[in-house]
XYZ file of N, CA, C and O in Angstrom:
700
model
N 0.894 -1.297 -0.114
C 0.229 -0.094 -0.133
C 0.421 1.274 0.360
O 0.163 2.313 0.091
N 1.882 1.326 0.181
C 2.950 2.108 0.310
C 3.708 2.586 -0.863
O 4.756 3.666 -0.917
N 3.771 1.430 -1.905
C 4.302 1.601 -2.814
C 3.359 2.956 -3.902
O 2.534 3.184 -3.757
N 4.348 3.738 -4.772
C 3.713 4.696 -5.650
C 3.230 3.768 -6.441
O 3.041 2.577 -6.755
N 1.432 4.876 -7.126
C 0.598 4.545 -7.702
C 1.320 3.903 -9.217
O 0.504 2.992 -9.826
N 2.347 4.155 -9.432
C 2.766 4.119 -11.100
C 3.980 3.018 -11.145
O 4.273 2.897 -11.844
N 3.547 2.021 -9.917
C 5.043 1.354 -9.758
C 4.734 0.284 -11.102
O 5.900 -0.315 -11.515
N 3.775 0.116 -11.509
C 3.613 -0.984 -12.654
C 4.245 -0.423 -13.898
O 4.522 -1.082 -15.419
N 4.359 0.931 -14.216
C 4.576 1.881 -15.185
C 6.239 1.953 -14.919
O 6.849 2.167 -15.473
N 6.767 1.883 -13.977
C 8.513 2.083 -13.480
C 9.426 0.785 -13.888
O 9.409 -0.020 -13.877
N 10.721 1.566 -13.859
C 11.254 0.490 -14.647
C 12.193 0.656 -12.848
O 13.335 1.269 -12.670
N 12.163 -0.351 -12.885
C 12.598 -0.485 -11.002
C 14.307 -1.592 -11.458
O 14.082 -2.933 -12.298
N 15.583 -1.189 -11.220
C 16.586 -1.811 -11.431
C 17.263 -2.202 -9.953
O 18.184 -3.540 -10.158
N 16.592 -1.989 -8.783
C 17.428 -2.641 -7.699
C 16.232 -2.639 -6.400
O 15.967 -0.925 -6.288
N 16.014 -3.293 -5.579
C 15.478 -2.966 -4.456
C 15.984 -3.384 -3.307
O 16.336 -4.406 -2.932
N 16.108 -2.683 -1.789
C 17.180 -3.115 -1.283
C 15.790 -2.457 -0.275
O 15.421 -1.554 0.290
N 15.717 -4.031 0.778
C 14.484 -3.392 1.796
C 14.356 -4.247 3.023
O 15.416 -5.664 2.956
N 13.877 -4.139 4.515
C 13.765 -5.000 5.694
C 12.378 -5.593 5.622
O 12.446 -5.589 7.034
N 11.545 -5.007 5.070
C 10.173 -5.030 5.438
C 9.585 -6.094 4.448
O 10.368 -6.936 3.289
N 8.030 -6.875 4.562
C 7.892 -7.404 4.231
C 7.138 -6.899 2.829
O 6.839 -5.911 2.436
N 7.668 -7.478 1.540
C 7.092 -6.788 0.461
C 6.173 -6.476 0.014
O 5.450 -6.201 -1.113
N 5.075 -7.631 0.577
C 3.795 -8.144 0.077
C 3.592 -8.440 -1.217
O 4.406 -9.464 -1.918
N 2.860 -7.717 -1.865
C 2.366 -8.234 -3.661
C 3.129 -7.801 -4.856
O 2.438 -7.383 -5.401
N 4.566 -7.383 -4.470
C 4.851 -6.559 -5.971
C 5.283 -7.032 -6.811
O 5.887 -8.679 -6.682
N 4.419 -6.959 -7.552
C 5.008 -7.282 -9.418
C 5.561 -6.217 -10.136
O 5.465 -5.012 -9.902
N 6.593 -6.519 -10.989
C 7.257 -5.744 -12.079
C 7.001 -6.548 -13.204
O 7.228 -7.194 -13.396
N 7.517 -5.167 -14.603
C 7.668 -5.641 -15.528
C 9.212 -6.315 -16.219
O 8.565 -7.421 -16.334
N 9.833 -6.458 -15.253
C 11.393 -6.812 -15.830
C 11.954 -6.995 -14.224
O 11.574 -6.838 -13.259
N 12.735 -8.109 -14.808
C 13.423 -8.210 -12.915
C 14.797 -7.418 -12.633
O 15.063 -6.746 -13.762
N 14.606 -7.793 -11.485
C 15.683 -6.709 -11.247
C 16.862 -7.804 -10.131
O 16.140 -8.384 -9.175
N 17.732 -6.317 -9.748
C 18.443 -7.060 -8.349
C 17.565 -6.742 -7.072
O 17.290 -5.482 -7.160
N 17.535 -7.215 -5.988
C 17.022 -7.636 -4.787
C 17.807 -7.843 -3.807
O 18.424 -9.464 -3.839
N 17.431 -6.949 -2.525
C 18.704 -7.562 -1.548
C 17.444 -7.253 -0.374
O 16.966 -5.924 0.240
N 16.908 -8.433 -0.412
C 15.813 -8.104 1.269
C 16.776 -9.077 2.339
O 16.565 -10.350 2.120
N 16.445 -8.677 3.787
C 17.072 -9.186 4.351
C 15.985 -8.821 6.032
O 15.448 -7.941 5.831
N 16.143 -9.910 6.774
C 14.724 -9.786 8.275
C 15.896 -9.354 9.285
O 16.009 -9.864 10.223
N 16.273 -7.837 8.586
C 17.162 -7.299 9.783
C 16.122 -6.105 10.454
O 15.516 -5.810 10.015
N 16.782 -5.318 11.286
C 16.243 -3.937 12.207
C 16.310 -2.738 11.075
O 15.118 -1.734 11.158
N 17.026 -2.956 10.175
C 17.431 -1.440 9.423
C 18.249 -1.730 8.126
O 18.819 -2.720 7.996
N 17.857 -0.907 7.070
C 17.650 -0.861 6.098
C 19.897 -0.258 5.854
O 20.540 -1.539 4.598
N 20.172 0.011 6.448
C 21.470 0.453 6.840
C 22.368 -0.736 7.151
O 23.465 -1.017 6.434
N 22.185 -2.174 7.631
C 22.969 -3.172 8.029
C 23.312 -3.702 6.707
O 23.918 -4.574 6.214
N 21.872 -3.452 6.033
C 22.286 -4.233 4.772
C 23.283 -3.623 3.279
O 23.673 -4.207 2.792
N 23.117 -2.176 3.890
C 23.734 -1.042 3.331
C 24.967 -1.447 3.286
O 25.599 -1.897 2.316
N 25.609 -1.705 4.519
C 27.092 -2.582 4.510
C 27.091 -3.796 4.176
O 28.380 -3.855 3.683
N 26.211 -4.355 3.798
C 27.188 -5.660 3.109
C 26.929 -5.888 1.660
O 27.933 -5.799 1.136
N 26.393 -4.402 0.863
C 26.624 -4.221 -0.540
C 28.191 -3.325 -0.350
O 28.820 -3.535 -1.753
N 28.213 -2.272 0.635
C 29.109 -2.169 0.887
C 30.751 -3.002 0.465
O 31.347 -3.307 -0.676
N 30.351 -3.797 1.506
C 31.363 -5.229 1.057
C 31.365 -5.966 -0.553
O 32.632 -6.284 -0.254
N 30.055 -6.126 -0.249
C 30.007 -7.124 -2.133
C 30.926 -6.182 -3.366
O 31.451 -7.187 -3.780
N 30.403 -5.030 -2.640
C 31.141 -4.363 -3.802
C 32.581 -3.690 -3.590
O 33.393 -3.430 -4.672
N 32.957 -4.036 -2.786
C 34.516 -3.901 -2.097
C 34.625 -2.564 -2.349
O 35.878 -1.912 -2.685
N 33.752 -1.972 -1.654
C 33.815 -0.349 -1.563
C 34.022 0.642 0.522
O 33.721 -0.599 0.729
N 35.014 1.528 -0.417
C 35.641 1.877 1.515
C 33.977 2.790 1.503
O 33.334 3.378 1.058
N 33.702 2.989 3.023
C 32.264 3.675 3.650
C 33.149 5.036 3.808
O 33.671 4.920 5.021
N 32.643 6.117 3.523
C 32.921 7.419 3.897
C 32.608 7.651 5.512
O 31.920 7.090 5.936
N 33.488 8.220 6.107
C 33.114 8.908 7.720
C 31.794 8.798 7.989
O 31.031 8.565 8.857
N 31.177 10.272 6.604
C 29.922 10.383 7.121
C 29.073 9.805 6.836
O 27.819 9.752 7.955
N 29.077 9.293 5.612
C 28.172 8.183 5.724
C 28.377 6.983 6.576
O 26.662 6.884 7.205
N 29.143 6.414 7.167
C 29.137 5.569 7.986
C 28.232 6.302 9.556
O 27.544 5.172 9.731
N 28.874 7.397 9.723
C 28.022 7.787 10.794
C 26.193 7.833 10.687
O 25.914 7.838 11.482
N 26.026 8.455 9.444
C 24.423 8.317 8.766
C 23.783 7.006 9.337
O 22.626 6.706 9.760
N 24.722 5.939 8.729
C 24.332 4.299 8.823
C 23.799 3.842 10.310
O 23.571 3.848 10.708
N 25.218 4.152 10.701
C 24.871 4.169 11.986
C 23.869 4.318 13.467
O 22.690 4.468 13.903
N 23.982 6.077 13.094
C 22.467 6.637 13.333
C 21.018 6.115 12.782
O 20.507 5.757 13.764
N 21.012 5.305 11.624
C 19.552 4.862 11.072
C 19.460 3.681 11.749
O 18.456 3.411 12.143
N 20.501 2.819 12.043
C 20.223 1.090 12.610
C 19.947 1.735 14.587
O 18.948 1.329 14.882
N 20.554 2.477 14.686
C 20.448 3.040 16.190
C 18.716 3.274 16.457
O 17.961 3.043 17.225
N 18.628 3.893 15.644
C 17.215 4.915 15.599
C 15.717 3.700 15.003
O 14.734 3.328 15.794
N 16.377 2.842 14.190
C 15.141 1.572 13.744
C 15.054 1.005 14.568
O 14.254 0.364 14.731
N 16.092 0.197 15.232
C 16.225 -0.440 16.457
C 15.963 0.023 17.499
O 15.623 -0.816 18.434
N 15.824 1.661 17.634
C 15.598 1.882 18.914
C 16.381 1.592 20.110
O 16.258 1.050 21.128
N 17.435 2.197 19.476
C 18.975 1.414 20.405
C 18.905 -0.181 20.966
O 19.109 0.116 21.747
N 18.422 -0.532 19.923
C 18.695 -2.194 19.842
C 17.737 -3.184 21.050
O 17.381 -4.173 21.239
N 16.576 -2.431 21.094
C 15.230 -2.622 21.789
C 14.385 -3.067 21.178
O 13.750 -3.513 21.680
N 14.265 -2.785 19.992
C 12.610 -3.492 19.214
C 13.646 -4.657 18.789
O 14.158 -5.151 18.908
N 12.013 -5.457 18.938
C 12.080 -6.744 18.406
C 12.647 -7.392 17.441
O 12.941 -8.296 17.532
N 13.064 -6.373 16.497
C 12.938 -6.518 15.095
C 14.699 -6.482 15.403
O 15.446 -6.896 13.957
N 15.553 -6.086 16.090
C 16.664 -6.029 15.706
C 17.403 -7.465 15.967
O 16.954 -8.373 16.659
N 18.786 -7.544 14.778
C 18.977 -8.936 15.239
C 20.768 -8.538 15.493
O 21.055 -7.178 15.869
N 21.503 -9.673 15.546
C 22.831 -9.308 16.313
C 23.165 -8.801 14.748
O 24.406 -8.330 14.913
N 23.369 -8.942 13.963
C 23.623 -8.442 12.287
C 23.464 -7.178 12.549
O 24.601 -6.068 12.407
N 22.454 -6.460 13.319
C 22.374 -5.005 13.572
C 23.538 -4.649 14.366
O 24.036 -3.218 13.952
N 23.299 -4.859 15.390
C 24.965 -4.658 16.884
C 25.940 -4.572 15.588
O 26.691 -3.900 15.948
N 26.228 -5.503 15.062
C 27.451 -6.021 14.490
C 27.775 -4.721 13.464
O 29.007 -4.322 13.997
N 26.750 -4.667 12.709
C 26.780 -3.302 11.632
C 27.340 -2.121 12.543
O 28.036 -1.294 12.201
N 26.096 -2.102 13.324
C 26.671 -0.686 14.118
C 27.945 -0.305 14.632
O 28.542 0.442 14.856
N 28.467 -1.390 14.985
C 29.351 -1.679 15.676
C 30.787 -1.262 14.869
O 31.603 -0.190 14.839
N 30.760 -1.768 13.715
C 31.966 -1.558 12.429
C 31.459 -0.016 11.987
O 32.497 0.252 12.230
N 29.952 0.406 12.041
C 30.218 1.328 11.631
C 30.363 3.009 12.641
O 31.130 3.318 11.741
N 30.085 2.565 13.539
C 30.823 3.755 14.702
C 32.325 3.602 14.704
O 32.695 4.899 14.385
N 33.065 2.405 14.740
C 34.542 2.568 14.301
C 34.614 3.287 13.243
O 35.606 4.482 13.483
N 34.171 3.218 11.680
C 34.114 3.908 10.377
C 34.303 5.243 10.572
O 34.710 6.107 10.480
N 33.157 5.457 11.691
C 32.450 7.467 11.830
C 33.083 7.721 13.148
O 33.195 8.778 13.623
N 34.303 6.982 13.797
C 35.055 7.486 15.413
C 33.957 7.908 16.267
O 34.231 8.882 16.790
N 32.555 6.880 16.041
C 31.883 7.341 17.503
C 32.293 6.580 18.660
O 32.112 5.217 18.627
N 33.328 7.289 19.258
C 33.285 6.371 20.872
C 32.487 5.970 21.308
O 32.677 4.649 22.300
N 31.314 6.508 21.597
C 30.636 5.847 22.615
C 28.986 5.595 21.794
O 28.098 6.666 22.025
N 28.602 4.545 21.676
C 27.598 4.327 20.589
C 26.080 4.727 21.605
O 25.266 5.221 20.804
N 26.195 4.505 23.158
C 25.055 4.551 23.834
C 25.268 6.009 23.744
O 23.378 6.144 23.589
N 26.013 6.588 23.859
C 26.047 8.575 24.004
C 25.630 8.814 22.747
O 24.291 9.972 22.881
N 25.889 8.269 21.911
C 25.800 9.039 20.489
C 24.243 8.699 19.944
O 23.278 9.605 19.933
N 23.346 7.443 20.283
C 21.759 7.526 19.714
C 20.996 7.879 21.301
O 20.097 8.411 20.340
N 21.691 7.920 22.355
C 20.792 8.586 23.866
C 20.701 10.759 22.769
O 19.435 11.211 23.257
N 21.509 10.861 22.524
C 22.067 12.212 22.051
C 20.931 12.369 20.959
O 20.013 13.287 20.887
N 20.572 11.591 20.047
C 19.542 11.409 18.893
C 18.472 11.750 19.257
O 17.344 12.227 18.914
N 18.421 10.214 20.126
C 16.671 10.090 21.092
C 16.364 11.621 21.238
O 15.294 11.668 21.594
N 17.201 12.072 21.901
C 17.049 13.497 22.489
C 16.525 14.288 21.912
O 15.495 15.406 22.127
N 17.250 15.178 20.952
C 17.048 15.495 19.483
C 15.596 15.251 18.823
O 14.929 16.132 18.699
N 15.425 13.311 18.351
C 13.820 13.113 18.427
C 12.972 13.789 19.100
O 11.240 13.630 18.563
N 13.050 14.118 19.951
C 12.132 14.119 21.379
C 11.507 15.494 21.687
O 10.644 15.397 22.105
N 11.952 16.509 20.370
C 11.698 17.537 20.646
C 9.918 17.714 20.203
O 9.671 17.347 18.798
N 9.029 18.228 21.176
C 7.666 18.251 20.881
C 7.565 19.993 20.939
O 6.269 19.993 20.753
N 8.595 20.998 20.372
C 8.106 21.963 19.887
C 7.852 21.887 18.965
O 7.967 22.915 18.219
N 6.560 21.729 18.464
C 6.096 21.501 17.128
C 4.453 21.483 16.957
O 3.694 21.243 17.885
N 4.140 21.677 15.993
C 2.251 21.824 15.986
C 2.322 20.388 16.264
O 2.683 19.145 15.804
N 0.648 20.484 16.933
C 0.276 18.863 16.588
C 0.030 18.333 15.980
O 0.243 16.892 15.725
N -0.268 19.035 14.794
C 0.121 18.428 13.323
C 1.310 17.660 12.841
O 0.756 16.214 12.312
N 1.851 18.633 13.110
C 3.485 18.122 12.722
C 4.157 16.708 13.380
O 4.475 15.537 12.925
N 3.559 16.630 15.041
C 3.612 15.547 15.754
C 3.550 14.416 15.376
O 4.105 13.643 15.078
N 2.108 14.472 14.786
C 1.169 13.150 14.407
C 1.959 12.474 13.061
O 1.606 11.492 12.850
N 2.342 14.004 12.346
C 2.406 13.190 10.741
C 4.400 13.331 10.543
O 4.483 12.869 9.817
N 4.889 13.256 11.641
C 6.407 12.942 11.507
C 6.633 11.491 11.173
O 7.515 11.445 9.917
N 6.148 10.373 11.698
C 5.815 9.546 11.120
C 4.905 8.630 10.829
O 4.401 7.764 11.378
N 4.206 8.925 9.540
C 2.202 8.739 9.552
C 2.593 7.838 8.160
O 2.637 8.113 7.004
N 1.308 6.825 8.001
C 1.291 5.695 7.127
C -0.131 5.649 6.919
O -0.881 5.618 7.815
N -0.270 5.221 5.882
C -1.865 4.955 5.487
C -1.949 3.415 5.426
O -1.179 2.932 5.078
N -2.663 2.652 6.679
C -2.935 1.551 6.391
C -4.010 1.388 6.156
O -5.410 1.315 6.263
N -4.485 0.197 4.852
C -5.860 -0.173 4.289
C -6.029 -1.606 4.862
O -4.963 -2.539 4.634
N -7.025 -2.001 4.931
C -7.976 -2.680 5.831
C -8.958 -3.204 4.945
O -10.016 -2.358 5.486
N -8.974 -4.218 4.015
C -10.398 -4.543 3.509
C -10.672 -2.681 2.756
O -10.054 -2.616 1.751
N -11.991 -2.110 3.155
C -12.508 -0.758 2.174
C -12.203 0.204 2.987
O -11.952 1.484 3.024
N -11.473 0.141 4.622
C -11.113 0.965 5.396
C -9.676 1.406 5.333
O -8.840 1.038 5.252
N -9.689 2.721 5.631
C -8.034 3.334 5.447
C -8.267 3.797 7.127
O -9.306 4.062 7.278
N -6.997 3.338 7.521
C -6.713 4.384 8.957
C -4.910 4.561 8.757
O -4.530 4.341 7.855
N -5.513 5.811 9.299
C -4.012 6.887 9.253
C -3.163 6.506 10.797
O -4.001 6.966 11.894
N -2.022 6.207 10.648
C -0.910 5.167 12.085
C 0.161 6.452 12.079
O 0.893 6.420 11.035
N 0.039 7.032 12.986
C 1.542 7.585 13.000
C 2.313 7.561 14.191
O 1.921 6.677 15.298
N 3.442 7.720 14.288
C 4.494 7.249 15.354
C 5.317 8.569 15.564
O 6.182 8.873 14.931
N 5.299 8.629 17.152
C 6.562 9.634 18.361
C 6.947 8.859 18.650
O 6.443 8.712 20.086
N 8.310 9.084 18.666
C 9.036 8.816 19.674
C 9.428 9.589 20.468
O 10.198 10.418 20.118
N 9.787 9.630 21.857
C 9.965 10.180 22.901
C 10.867 9.850 23.510
O 10.543 8.390 24.789
N 11.574 10.250 24.051
C 12.620 9.452 25.190
C 12.173 8.767 26.469
O 12.445 8.544 27.335
N 10.818 10.157 27.036
C 10.211 10.589 28.402
C 8.655 10.893 28.054
O 8.997 11.630 27.794
N 7.902 9.703 28.347
C 6.309 10.384 27.930
C 6.192 11.586 29.065
O 5.493 12.554 28.412
N 7.069 11.984 30.259
C 6.791 12.531 30.752
C 6.356 14.109 30.496
O 6.688 15.529 30.767
N 7.181 14.080 29.280
C 7.887 15.309 28.330
C 6.176 16.359 28.034
O 6.085 17.133 27.658
N 5.402 15.175 27.769
C 3.921 15.794 27.163
C 3.075 16.158 28.368
O 2.931 15.307 28.924
N 2.811 17.557 27.905
C 1.714 18.117 29.421
C 0.156 17.324 28.721
O 0.173 16.876 27.592
N -0.428 17.204 29.729
C -2.141 17.137 29.683
C -2.132 17.952 27.938
O -2.958 17.943 27.830
N -1.994 19.387 28.198
C -2.050 20.392 27.688
C -1.914 19.828 25.882
O -2.607 20.083 24.851
N -0.706 19.181 25.711
C -0.504 19.036 24.485
C -0.955 18.107 24.143
O -1.295 17.568 22.546
N -0.925 16.984 25.033
C -2.029 15.831 24.294
C -2.923 15.605 24.625
O -3.741 15.583 23.177
N -4.302 16.989 24.890
C -5.282 17.132 24.255
C -5.171 18.203 23.159
O -5.900 17.377 22.343
N -4.101 18.410 22.834
C -3.844 19.824 21.614
C -3.799 18.171 20.355
O -4.399 18.533 19.202
N -2.858 17.507 20.835
C -3.048 16.249 19.748
C -4.060 15.264 19.470
O -4.035 15.438 18.347
N -4.837 15.156 20.549
C -5.833 14.027 19.978
C -7.468 15.329 19.807
O -7.903 14.350 18.383
N -7.322 16.802 19.537
C -7.971 16.811 18.546
C -7.247 16.948 17.219
O -8.542 16.867 16.183
N -6.339 17.264 17.404
C -6.011 17.937 15.944
C -5.807 15.744 15.402
O -6.258 16.242 13.920
N -5.989 15.254 15.893
C -6.349 13.510 15.591
C -7.420 13.620 15.291
O -7.930 12.603 14.087
N -8.276 14.161 16.051
C -9.864 13.540 15.136
C -10.208 14.818 14.379
O -10.626 14.374 13.389
N -9.291 16.216 14.076
C -9.516 17.072 12.489
C -9.243 16.142 11.595
O -10.017 16.129 10.440
N -8.109 15.887 11.298
C -7.541 14.989 10.331
C -8.586 13.759 10.037
O -8.360 13.398 8.931
N -8.751 12.977 10.844
C -9.893 12.139 10.702
C -11.013 12.319 10.132
O -11.271 11.499 8.974
N -11.513 13.128 10.532
C -12.665 13.870 10.017
C -12.511 14.664 8.943
O -13.380 14.396 7.271
N -11.156 15.367 8.437
C -10.767 15.880 7.438
C -10.480 14.827 6.156
O -10.799 15.439 5.217
N -9.615 14.303 6.478
C -9.580 13.594 5.418
C -10.054 12.260 4.920
O -10.157 10.988 4.605
N -10.670 11.250 5.986
C -11.663 10.252 5.915
C -11.545 9.011 6.210
O -11.610 8.441 5.639
N -10.728 9.286 7.421
C -9.996 8.471 8.062
C -11.140 7.449 8.972
O -11.620 7.866 9.679
N -10.967 5.919 9.163
C -11.667 4.883 9.729
C -11.054 5.565 11.063
O -12.046 5.280 11.916
N -10.002 5.164 11.228
C -9.322 6.284 12.640
C -7.812 6.382 12.142
O -7.361 6.410 11.248
N -7.616 7.098 13.141
C -6.367 8.030 13.313
C -5.688 7.395 14.428
O -6.103 7.573 15.960
N -4.539 6.853 14.601
C -3.899 6.311 15.840
C -2.031 6.562 15.853
O -1.751 7.163 15.120
N -1.969 7.190 17.117
C -0.893 8.079 17.350
C -0.321 7.245 18.091
O -0.718 6.347 19.721
N 0.718 6.423 17.791
C 1.833 5.370 19.007
C 2.635 6.040 19.219
O 3.681 6.874 18.566
């Protein structure tokens, strides 16, 4: 459901993913790397190795941050040993001495809620189709839920009601 509408008319050369691809059909064959890991950057590390390429320091840092983000600093049930090993390799390349501190700083920045309720809801928002129903599901990652005041919670709930009504969702859910 998250693919572009014109996917069947597109010329796809390569897919790299760590999600279930569902019922994907294409016109022509293509290269695909899909693995059951917590983050695509873990697979990208394999690609660098496969093609015998060096990873630039800044790219290694971004990839390290991506794995920490997608695995919620290895607390996600989707986290694999391969993700942890990849993060350590990437941190070494990027000169990140303390992975835990690096990850916590990243999540502190992500926990900033000084935005509109609509922006907070839409940070990581997807349409999920179940039968004829469309649900809007958002994810807001916070390092600590106590940073949400009752006033901010009420503002978010009201905006969720507005989005549901305005966009015709069966429900709007924020996790």
